Tab-separated table of C-alpha atoms in Angstrom:
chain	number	residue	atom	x	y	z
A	11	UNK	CA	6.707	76.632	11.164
A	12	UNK	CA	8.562	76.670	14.453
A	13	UNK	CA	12.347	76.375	14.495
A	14	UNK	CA	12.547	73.037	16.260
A	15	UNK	CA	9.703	71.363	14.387
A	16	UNK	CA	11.372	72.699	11.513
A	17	UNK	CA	14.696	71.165	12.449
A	18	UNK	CA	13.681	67.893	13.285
A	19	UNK	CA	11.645	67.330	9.949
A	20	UNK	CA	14.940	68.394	8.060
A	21	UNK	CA	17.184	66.195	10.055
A	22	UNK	CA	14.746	63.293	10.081
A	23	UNK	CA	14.571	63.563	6.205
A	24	UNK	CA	18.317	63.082	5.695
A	25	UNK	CA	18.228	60.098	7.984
A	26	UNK	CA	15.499	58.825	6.037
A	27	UNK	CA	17.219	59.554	2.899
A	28	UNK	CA	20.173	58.353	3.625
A	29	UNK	CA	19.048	55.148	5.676
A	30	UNK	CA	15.646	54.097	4.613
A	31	UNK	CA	11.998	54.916	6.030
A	32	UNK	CA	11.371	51.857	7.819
A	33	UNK	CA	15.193	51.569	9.415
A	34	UNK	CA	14.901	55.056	11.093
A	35	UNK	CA	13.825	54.951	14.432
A	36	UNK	CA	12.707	57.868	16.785
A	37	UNK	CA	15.130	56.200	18.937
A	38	UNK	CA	18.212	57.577	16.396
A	39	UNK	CA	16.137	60.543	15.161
A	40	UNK	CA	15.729	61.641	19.011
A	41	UNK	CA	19.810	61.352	19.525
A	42	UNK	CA	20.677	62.628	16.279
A	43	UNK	CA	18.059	65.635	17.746
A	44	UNK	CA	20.651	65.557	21.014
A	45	UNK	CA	16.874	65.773	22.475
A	46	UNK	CA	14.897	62.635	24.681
A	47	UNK	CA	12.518	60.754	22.487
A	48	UNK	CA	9.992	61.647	24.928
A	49	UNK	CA	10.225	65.072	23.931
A	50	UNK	CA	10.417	64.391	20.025
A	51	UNK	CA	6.868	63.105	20.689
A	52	UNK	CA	5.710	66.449	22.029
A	53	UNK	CA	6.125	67.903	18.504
A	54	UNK	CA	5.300	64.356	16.281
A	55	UNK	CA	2.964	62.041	17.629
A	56	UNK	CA	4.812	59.146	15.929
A	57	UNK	CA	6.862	57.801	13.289
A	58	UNK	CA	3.957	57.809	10.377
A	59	UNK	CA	3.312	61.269	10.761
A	60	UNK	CA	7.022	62.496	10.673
A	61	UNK	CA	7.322	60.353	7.592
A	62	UNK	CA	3.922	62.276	5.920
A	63	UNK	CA	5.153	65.767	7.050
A	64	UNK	CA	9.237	66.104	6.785
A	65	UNK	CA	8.600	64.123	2.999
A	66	UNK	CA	5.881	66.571	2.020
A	67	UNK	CA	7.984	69.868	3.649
A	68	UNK	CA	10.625	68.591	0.762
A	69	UNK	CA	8.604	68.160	-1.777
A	70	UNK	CA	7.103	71.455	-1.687
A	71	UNK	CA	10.377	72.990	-0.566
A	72	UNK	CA	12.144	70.873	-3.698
A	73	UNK	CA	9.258	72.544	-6.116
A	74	UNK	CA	9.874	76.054	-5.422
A	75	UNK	CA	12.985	75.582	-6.217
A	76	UNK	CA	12.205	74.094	-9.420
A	77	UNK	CA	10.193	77.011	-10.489
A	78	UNK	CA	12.772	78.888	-9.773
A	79	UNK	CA	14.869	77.747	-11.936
A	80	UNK	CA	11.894	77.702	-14.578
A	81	UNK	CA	11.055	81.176	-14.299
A	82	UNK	CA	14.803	82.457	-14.053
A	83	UNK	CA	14.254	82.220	-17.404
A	84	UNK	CA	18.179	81.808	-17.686
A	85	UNK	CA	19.111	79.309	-19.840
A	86	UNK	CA	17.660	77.670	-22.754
A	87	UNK	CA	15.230	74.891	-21.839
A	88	UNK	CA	17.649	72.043	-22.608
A	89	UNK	CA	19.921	73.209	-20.026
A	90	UNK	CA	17.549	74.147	-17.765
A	91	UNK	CA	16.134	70.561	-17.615
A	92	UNK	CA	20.319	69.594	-17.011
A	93	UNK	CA	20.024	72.098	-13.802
A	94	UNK	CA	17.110	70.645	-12.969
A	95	UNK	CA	18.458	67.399	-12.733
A	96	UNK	CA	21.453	68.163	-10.943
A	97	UNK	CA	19.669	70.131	-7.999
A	98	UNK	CA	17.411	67.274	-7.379
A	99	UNK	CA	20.086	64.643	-7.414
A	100	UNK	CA	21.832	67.022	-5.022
A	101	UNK	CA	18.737	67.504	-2.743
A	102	UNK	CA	17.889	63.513	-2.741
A	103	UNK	CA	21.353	62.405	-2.075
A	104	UNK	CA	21.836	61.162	-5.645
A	105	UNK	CA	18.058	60.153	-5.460
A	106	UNK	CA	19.145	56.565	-4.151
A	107	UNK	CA	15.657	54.785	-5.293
A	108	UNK	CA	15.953	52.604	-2.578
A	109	UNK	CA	14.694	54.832	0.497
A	110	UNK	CA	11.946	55.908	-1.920
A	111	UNK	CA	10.752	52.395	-2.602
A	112	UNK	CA	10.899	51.845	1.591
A	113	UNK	CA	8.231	54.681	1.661
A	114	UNK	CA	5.985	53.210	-1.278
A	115	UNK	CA	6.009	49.766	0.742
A	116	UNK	CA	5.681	50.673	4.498
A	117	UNK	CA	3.709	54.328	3.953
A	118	UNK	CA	1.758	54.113	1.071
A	119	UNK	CA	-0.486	56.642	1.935
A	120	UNK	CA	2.110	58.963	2.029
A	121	UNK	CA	3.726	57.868	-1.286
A	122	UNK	CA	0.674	58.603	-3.224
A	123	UNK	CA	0.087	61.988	-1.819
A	124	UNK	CA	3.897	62.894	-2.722
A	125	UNK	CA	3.232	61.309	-6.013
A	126	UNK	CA	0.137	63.062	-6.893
A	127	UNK	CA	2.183	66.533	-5.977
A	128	UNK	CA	5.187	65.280	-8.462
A	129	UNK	CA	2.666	64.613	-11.027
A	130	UNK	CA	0.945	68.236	-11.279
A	131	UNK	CA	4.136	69.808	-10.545
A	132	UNK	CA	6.263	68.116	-13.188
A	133	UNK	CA	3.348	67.917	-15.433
A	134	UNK	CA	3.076	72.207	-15.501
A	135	UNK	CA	7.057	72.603	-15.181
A	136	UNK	CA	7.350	70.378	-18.651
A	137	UNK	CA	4.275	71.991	-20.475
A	138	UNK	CA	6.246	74.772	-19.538
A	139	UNK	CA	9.931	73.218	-20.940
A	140	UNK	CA	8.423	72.010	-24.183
A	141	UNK	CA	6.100	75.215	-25.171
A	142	UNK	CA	9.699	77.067	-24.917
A	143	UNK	CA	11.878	74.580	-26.786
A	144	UNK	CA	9.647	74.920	-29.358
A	145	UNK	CA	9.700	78.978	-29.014
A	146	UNK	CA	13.172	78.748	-29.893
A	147	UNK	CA	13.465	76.443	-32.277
A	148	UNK	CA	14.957	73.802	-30.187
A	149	UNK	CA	11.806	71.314	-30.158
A	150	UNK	CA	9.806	69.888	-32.650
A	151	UNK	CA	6.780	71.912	-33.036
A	152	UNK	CA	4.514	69.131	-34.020
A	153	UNK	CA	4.954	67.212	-30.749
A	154	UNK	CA	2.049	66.406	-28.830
A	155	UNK	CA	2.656	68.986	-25.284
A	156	UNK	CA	0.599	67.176	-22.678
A	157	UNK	CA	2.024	63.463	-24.107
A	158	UNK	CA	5.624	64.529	-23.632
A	159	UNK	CA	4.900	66.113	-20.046
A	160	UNK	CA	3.000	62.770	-18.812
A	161	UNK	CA	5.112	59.982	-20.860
A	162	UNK	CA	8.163	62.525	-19.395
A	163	UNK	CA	6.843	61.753	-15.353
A	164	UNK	CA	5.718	57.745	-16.460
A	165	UNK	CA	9.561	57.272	-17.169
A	166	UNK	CA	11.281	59.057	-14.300
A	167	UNK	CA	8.934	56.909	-12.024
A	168	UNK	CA	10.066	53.938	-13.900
A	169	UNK	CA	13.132	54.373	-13.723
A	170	UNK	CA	13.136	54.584	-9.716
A	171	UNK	CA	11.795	51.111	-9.761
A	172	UNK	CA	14.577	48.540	-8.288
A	173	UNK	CA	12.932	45.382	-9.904
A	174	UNK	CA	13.571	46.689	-13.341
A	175	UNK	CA	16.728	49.082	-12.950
A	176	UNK	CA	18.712	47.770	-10.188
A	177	UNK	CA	20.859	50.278	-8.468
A	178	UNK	CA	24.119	47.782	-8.366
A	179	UNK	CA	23.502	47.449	-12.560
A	180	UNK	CA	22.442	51.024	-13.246
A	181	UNK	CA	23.669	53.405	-10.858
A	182	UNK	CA	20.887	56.581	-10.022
A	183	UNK	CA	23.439	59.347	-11.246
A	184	UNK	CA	24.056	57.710	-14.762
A	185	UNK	CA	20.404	56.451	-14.936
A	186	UNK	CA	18.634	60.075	-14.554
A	187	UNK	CA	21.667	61.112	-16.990
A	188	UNK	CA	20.764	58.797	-19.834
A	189	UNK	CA	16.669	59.259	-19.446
A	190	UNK	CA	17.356	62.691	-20.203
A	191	UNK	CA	18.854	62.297	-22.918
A	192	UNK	CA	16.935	59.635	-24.138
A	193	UNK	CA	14.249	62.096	-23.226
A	194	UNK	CA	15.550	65.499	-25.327
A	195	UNK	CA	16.746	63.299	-27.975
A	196	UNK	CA	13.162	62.632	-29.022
A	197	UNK	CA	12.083	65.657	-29.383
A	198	UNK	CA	14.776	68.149	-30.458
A	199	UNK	CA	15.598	69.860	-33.706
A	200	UNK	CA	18.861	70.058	-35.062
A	201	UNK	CA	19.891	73.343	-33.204
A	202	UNK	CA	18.383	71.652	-30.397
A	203	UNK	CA	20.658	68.487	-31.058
A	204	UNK	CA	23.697	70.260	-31.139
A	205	UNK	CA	23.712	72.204	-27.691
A	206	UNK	CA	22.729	68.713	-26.458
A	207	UNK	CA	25.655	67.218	-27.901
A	208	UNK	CA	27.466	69.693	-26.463
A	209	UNK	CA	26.486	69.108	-23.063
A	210	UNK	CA	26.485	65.471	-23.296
A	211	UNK	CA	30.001	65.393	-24.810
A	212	UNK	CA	31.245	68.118	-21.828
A	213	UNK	CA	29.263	65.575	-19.050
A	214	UNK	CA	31.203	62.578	-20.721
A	215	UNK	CA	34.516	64.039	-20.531
């Protein structure tokens, strides 16, 4: 991808990120740019397809990194789902659920296609998570694989939803905190329980 096209999708994502999809304009995007908005539209047509591209550059650029992390092949797969987490609330600006919900209302389109890419992605990079837990000892081995990797992606979606977990009541960084736990704690054996103790107890402190 060309440098510039490649630099306005990244800054246009952090304004989106950090201001909404439907506040941004090309107006702000242009100045933030230090470029006209005349030529912004030389490289994006409009608005909608800036949304669709910079939002599907970093969700493909946010699961590399993920397998990454997977196929380090580092850590035990408890912690790895704790680094996980803490690179993607670091990537999505604490993943604020409120620019996300912006997109799912005004570009719907677009939401579905990033969903659909979450799905398969988190879907392998669980099947993954689990088959090692229980490789080690650290997971229940008579858990169902392909339930925990789907019912794993149903809850992280429904957790981003502001009508039932509103951001002033339960604040993103301690709600992703307590799903995975909630998460781990269903299916971990009792070595399993006690490195997640230990990281709980450490993150608590």
């Amino acid at each position: 991808m060309p440098e510039v096209k490649e630099q306005i999708l990244t800054t246009s994502l952090d304004l989106f990120l950090s201001l909404g999809f439907k506040s941004v304009t090309m107006d702000e995007i242009a100045s933030r740019m230090g470029m006209s908005k005349k030529t912004l539209y030389t490289y994006y047509k409009n608005k909608g397809q800036l949304v669709e591209e910079s939002s599907l550059h970093k969700c493909h650029q946010v699961c590399e990194c993920i397998d990454q992390i997977v196929d380090a092949d580092t850590e035990n797969p408890i912690e790895e789902l704790y680094s996980i987490k803490k690179y993607v609330m670091k990537e999505l600006k604490g993943d604020d659920s409120s620019p996300m919900y912006q997109l799912q209302k005004y570009y719907p389109d677009v939401f579905r296609k990033l969903t659909d890419i979450q799905f398969a992605h988190i879907d392998e990079c669980i099947r993954k998570n689990v088959n090692k837990g229980i490789e080690q000892g650290l997971y229940r081995d008579n858990i169902n694989v392909g339930f925990i990797a789907r019912i794993y992606f149903v809850g992280m979606q429904g957790i981003k939803n502001l009508n039932i977990f509103p951001s002033e009541e339960f604040p993103a960084q301690e709600l992703f905190e307590q799903y995975l736990e909630y998460h781990l704690r269903g299916i971990v054996t009792p070595q399993g329980r006690k490195i997640l103790n230990k990281i709980t107890n450490s993150n608590h402190d």
